Coordinates of C-alpha atoms in Angstrom, one line a residue:
M195 CA 0.0 0.0 0.0
H196 CA 1.4 3.4 -1.0
I197 CA 1.8 5.9 1.8
P198 CA 2.1 9.5 0.4
R199 CA 5.4 11.2 1.4
S200 CA 6.4 14.9 1.6
A201 CA 8.9 16.4 -0.7
E202 CA 11.3 16.6 2.2
Q203 CA 11.0 12.9 2.9
I204 CA 11.7 12.0 -0.7
L205 CA 14.8 14.2 -0.8
S206 CA 16.0 12.7 2.5
E207 CA 15.5 9.2 1.4
L208 CA 17.6 9.9 -1.7
S209 CA 20.3 11.7 0.3
I210 CA 19.9 14.8 -1.9
G211 CA 21.6 17.7 -0.2
R212 CA 22.3 20.3 -3.0
P213 CA 20.0 21.9 -5.5
Q214 CA 22.1 20.6 -8.4
E215 CA 21.3 17.0 -7.3
I216 CA 17.5 17.5 -7.7
D217 CA 17.1 15.4 -10.9
L218 CA 13.3 15.3 -11.4
E219 CA 13.3 12.7 -14.1
A220 CA 15.3 10.4 -11.9
I221 CA 13.1 11.1 -8.9
A222 CA 10.0 10.3 -11.0
W223 CA 11.6 7.1 -12.4
L224 CA 12.4 5.9 -8.9
Q225 CA 8.8 6.5 -7.9
G226 CA 7.6 4.4 -10.9
A227 CA 6.7 7.3 -13.2
K228 CA 8.2 7.7 -16.7
V229 CA 8.4 11.2 -18.1
K230 CA 7.6 12.1 -21.7
Y231 CA 7.8 15.5 -23.5
R232 CA 5.3 15.9 -26.2
P233 CA 2.9 18.4 -27.7
L234 CA -0.1 19.2 -25.4
D235 CA -2.9 21.4 -26.6
S236 CA -5.2 21.9 -23.7
C237 CA -2.9 21.6 -20.7
E238 CA 0.7 22.0 -19.5
A239 CA 1.1 18.5 -18.1
C240 CA -0.9 15.4 -17.4
I241 CA -0.5 12.1 -15.6
R242 CA -2.1 8.7 -15.9
G243 CA -1.1 5.6 -14.0
S244 CA -2.1 2.6 -12.0
A245 CA -2.1 2.7 -8.2
E246 CA -2.1 -1.1 -8.1
L247 CA 0.9 -1.5 -10.4
G248 CA 2.7 1.6 -9.1
R249 CA 3.4 2.8 -12.6
A250 CA 2.5 6.0 -14.4
I251 CA 3.2 8.2 -17.4
I252 CA 3.8 11.9 -16.9
S253 CA 3.5 14.0 -20.0
I254 CA 5.0 17.5 -20.1
N255 CA 4.3 20.1 -22.8
E256 CA 7.4 20.1 -25.0
D257 CA 6.7 23.7 -26.2
A258 CA 6.9 25.2 -22.7
M259 CA 9.9 27.1 -21.3
P260 CA 12.4 24.8 -19.5
R261 CA 11.7 26.2 -16.1
R262 CA 8.0 25.9 -16.7
Q263 CA 8.5 22.3 -17.7
R264 CA 10.6 21.7 -14.5
F265 CA 7.9 23.1 -12.2
S266 CA 5.2 21.2 -14.1
L267 CA 7.1 18.0 -13.6
A268 CA 7.6 18.6 -9.9
H269 CA 3.8 19.4 -9.8
E270 CA 2.9 16.0 -11.4
I271 CA 5.3 14.1 -9.1
G272 CA 3.3 15.7 -6.3
H273 CA 0.1 14.3 -7.9
W274 CA 1.7 10.9 -8.2
E275 CA 2.5 10.9 -4.5
W276 CA -0.8 12.3 -3.2
D277 CA -3.4 11.5 -5.9
R278 CA -2.1 8.2 -7.1
G279 CA -4.4 6.4 -9.6
K280 CA -6.2 9.5 -10.8
I281 CA -6.0 10.7 -14.4
L282 CA -5.3 14.4 -14.2
R283 CA -4.8 17.2 -16.8
C284 CA -3.3 20.3 -15.3
K285 CA -3.7 23.6 -17.1
K286 CA -1.3 26.6 -16.9
E287 CA -3.4 28.3 -14.2
D288 CA -3.3 25.1 -12.1
I289 CA 0.5 24.9 -12.2
N290 CA 2.3 27.9 -11.0
G291 CA 5.1 28.9 -8.6
S292 CA 3.0 31.8 -7.4
Q293 CA -0.6 32.6 -7.8
G294 CA -1.5 29.0 -8.7
R295 CA -1.2 28.2 -5.0
L296 CA -3.9 30.8 -4.3
R297 CA -6.6 29.5 -6.6
G298 CA -8.1 26.3 -7.9
I299 CA -9.1 23.1 -6.1
S300 CA -7.3 21.9 -3.1
R301 CA -5.6 19.1 -5.1
E302 CA -3.9 21.5 -7.4
R303 CA -2.8 23.8 -4.5
M304 CA -1.3 20.8 -2.7
A305 CA 0.6 19.8 -5.9
N306 CA 2.0 23.3 -6.3
K307 CA 3.1 23.3 -2.6
F308 CA 4.8 20.0 -3.1
A309 CA 6.6 21.2 -6.2
A310 CA 7.9 24.3 -4.4
E311 CA 9.1 22.2 -1.5
L312 CA 10.8 19.7 -3.9
L313 CA 12.5 22.3 -6.1
M314 CA 13.3 24.8 -3.3
P315 CA 13.7 22.9 0.0
E316 CA 13.7 25.1 3.0
G317 CA 16.9 23.8 4.5
M318 CA 18.9 24.3 1.2
L319 CA 17.4 27.8 0.8
K320 CA 18.3 28.9 4.3
K321 CA 21.9 27.7 3.8
A322 CA 22.2 29.5 0.4
L323 CA 20.8 32.7 1.9
R324 CA 23.8 33.0 4.3
D325 CA 25.8 34.3 1.4
F326 CA 23.7 37.5 1.1
R327 CA 23.5 40.4 3.5
K328 CA 20.3 41.9 2.2
F329 CA 17.1 40.8 0.4
D330 CA 16.3 42.1 -3.0
M331 CA 15.7 40.9 -6.6
Y332 CA 19.5 40.3 -7.0
V333 CA 19.2 37.6 -4.3
V334 CA 16.1 36.2 -6.0
R335 CA 17.8 36.1 -9.4
Q336 CA 20.9 34.4 -8.0
L337 CA 18.9 31.8 -6.2
S338 CA 16.5 31.2 -9.1
A339 CA 19.6 30.3 -11.2
E340 CA 21.1 28.1 -8.5
F341 CA 17.8 26.2 -8.0
D342 CA 16.8 26.4 -11.7
V343 CA 13.3 27.9 -11.1
S344 CA 11.7 31.1 -12.3
R345 CA 12.2 34.4 -10.5
T346 CA 8.5 34.5 -9.6
A347 CA 8.6 31.0 -8.0
M348 CA 11.7 31.9 -6.0
A349 CA 10.4 35.2 -4.8
Y350 CA 7.1 33.6 -3.8
R351 CA 8.9 30.9 -1.9
L352 CA 11.2 33.3 0.0
V353 CA 8.1 35.4 1.0
E354 CA 6.4 32.2 2.1
L355 CA 9.4 31.3 4.3
D356 CA 9.3 34.7 5.8
H357 CA 13.0 35.4 5.1
E358 CA 12.2 39.2 5.5
P359 CA 9.0 41.1 6.3
C360 CA 7.9 41.5 2.7
M361 CA 5.3 41.1 0.1
L362 CA 5.1 40.0 -3.6
V363 CA 2.5 41.6 -5.7
A364 CA 1.3 41.1 -9.3
H365 CA -0.5 43.8 -11.2
G366 CA -2.0 43.9 -14.6
R367 CA -3.6 46.8 -16.5
N368 CA -6.9 45.8 -14.8
G369 CA -5.5 46.0 -11.3
C370 CA -4.0 43.8 -8.7
R371 CA -4.1 40.2 -9.7
W372 CA -2.7 38.5 -6.6
F373 CA -0.3 39.0 -3.7
V374 CA 1.3 37.1 -0.9
R375 CA 2.7 38.5 2.3
S376 CA 5.2 37.1 4.8
K377 CA 4.0 36.1 8.2
S378 CA 6.0 38.8 10.0
L379 CA 4.1 41.5 8.0
S380 CA 0.9 42.7 9.6
E381 CA -2.3 41.5 7.9
R382 CA -3.6 45.1 7.8
W383 CA -1.3 45.8 4.8
Y384 CA -3.1 45.2 1.5
P385 CA -1.6 46.5 -1.7
A386 CA -3.6 49.1 -3.6
D387 CA -5.6 47.7 -6.5
T388 CA -4.4 50.4 -8.8
L389 CA -0.8 51.3 -9.3
D390 CA 0.3 54.7 -8.2
P391 CA 2.0 56.7 -11.0
Q392 CA 4.9 57.4 -8.6
S393 CA 5.7 53.7 -8.3
N394 CA 8.4 52.0 -10.4
A395 CA 5.9 49.3 -11.3
Y396 CA 3.6 51.9 -13.0
D397 CA 6.5 53.0 -15.3
I398 CA 7.3 49.4 -16.2
L399 CA 3.7 48.4 -16.9
Y400 CA 2.5 51.6 -18.7
N401 CA 5.6 53.5 -19.9
E402 CA 7.7 50.5 -21.1
A403 CA 10.4 51.3 -18.5
E404 CA 13.1 48.7 -17.9
D405 CA 13.1 46.4 -14.9
D406 CA 14.4 47.9 -11.7
R407 CA 18.1 47.1 -11.3
F408 CA 18.1 48.1 -7.6
M409 CA 15.6 48.4 -4.8
S410 CA 14.2 51.9 -4.3
T411 CA 13.1 53.4 -1.0
M412 CA 9.8 55.2 -0.9
E413 CA 6.9 56.2 1.3
A414 CA 4.5 53.3 2.0
D415 CA 1.4 55.3 1.0
I416 CA 2.4 54.9 -2.6
W417 CA 1.5 51.2 -2.2
F418 CA -0.9 51.1 0.7
D419 CA -4.1 52.9 1.5
V420 CA -3.5 53.1 5.3
P421 CA -3.7 56.5 7.1
W422 CA -0.2 56.5 8.6
A423 CA 1.5 54.9 5.6
R424 CA 3.0 58.2 4.5
D425 CA 5.1 58.1 7.7
L426 CA 6.6 54.7 6.9
E427 CA 9.2 53.5 4.4
I428 CA 9.3 50.5 2.1
G429 CA 11.7 49.1 -0.5
E430 CA 10.2 48.5 -4.0
Q431 CA 11.8 46.5 -6.8
S432 CA 9.6 45.7 -9.8
F433 CA 10.1 43.6 -13.0
R434 CA 7.9 42.6 -16.0
T435 CA 6.7 39.0 -16.2
A436 CA 4.5 39.4 -19.2
P437 CA 3.5 42.1 -21.7
D438 CA 0.6 43.0 -19.5
E439 CA 1.9 42.1 -16.0
V440 CA 4.4 43.5 -13.6
M441 CA 5.7 41.9 -10.4
T442 CA 6.8 43.8 -7.4
L443 CA 8.9 42.8 -4.4
I444 CA 8.0 45.1 -1.4
V445 CA 10.2 44.9 1.7
A446 CA 9.2 46.6 5.0
K447 CA 11.7 49.1 6.3
S448 CA 9.7 50.3 9.3
E449 CA 8.7 48.4 12.4
G450 CA 5.2 49.9 12.2
M451 CA 4.5 47.4 9.4
L452 CA 5.3 44.3 11.4
A453 CA 2.8 41.9 12.9
D454 CA 2.0 42.4 16.6

């Protein structure tokens, strides 16, 4: 009888201790799942297999970007661990290193959580973070390259792990699409739905400005509709993720933003 395991358990059983050792195809094979890359029209990945035989086929969209394929494969390995025997077709909105964990049915959220923990294990990340003195998109870019994941997935994971009191926000031309805040940041802080013209994110989304190379310090009321926000400071660093979407990493620089 199959007993579902966490990503941490799998990595431990395989004595994997460095991000370069996380070979997803090998991990899938050892769990009885063969990986195929082929054209997929209506989904990013799918899995079908037999719980009784302990064998499965995971199909990944061959036209997707390599890091998208990697997260999709980790997502499907999660399904094989926790939803063994079910035939599942996972769309792009189901598989995501960021907002995908905020939407959809519980099964897809669990698979995304599993994928993040498999690709970006907490222990490995905390060890890697010792090499950096501050938290900004430079750190995110360096770690995303080391762990071979997207910038968005890495930024989301670091916010989740509460490395710093911070927030990751996605805006489109129709407003705020989603956000995630670290536990040390007070729940009273919600990003404004509409971007302020004084924000770097506004220039990137509407004026075709380049991604921020460095983190800027600005008054918090540019991002938050809270009466005393003008007396507090935040760090903002924004980057484009799609023609109609900009992502922003916001880091609290004032104790007044911290959770009680």
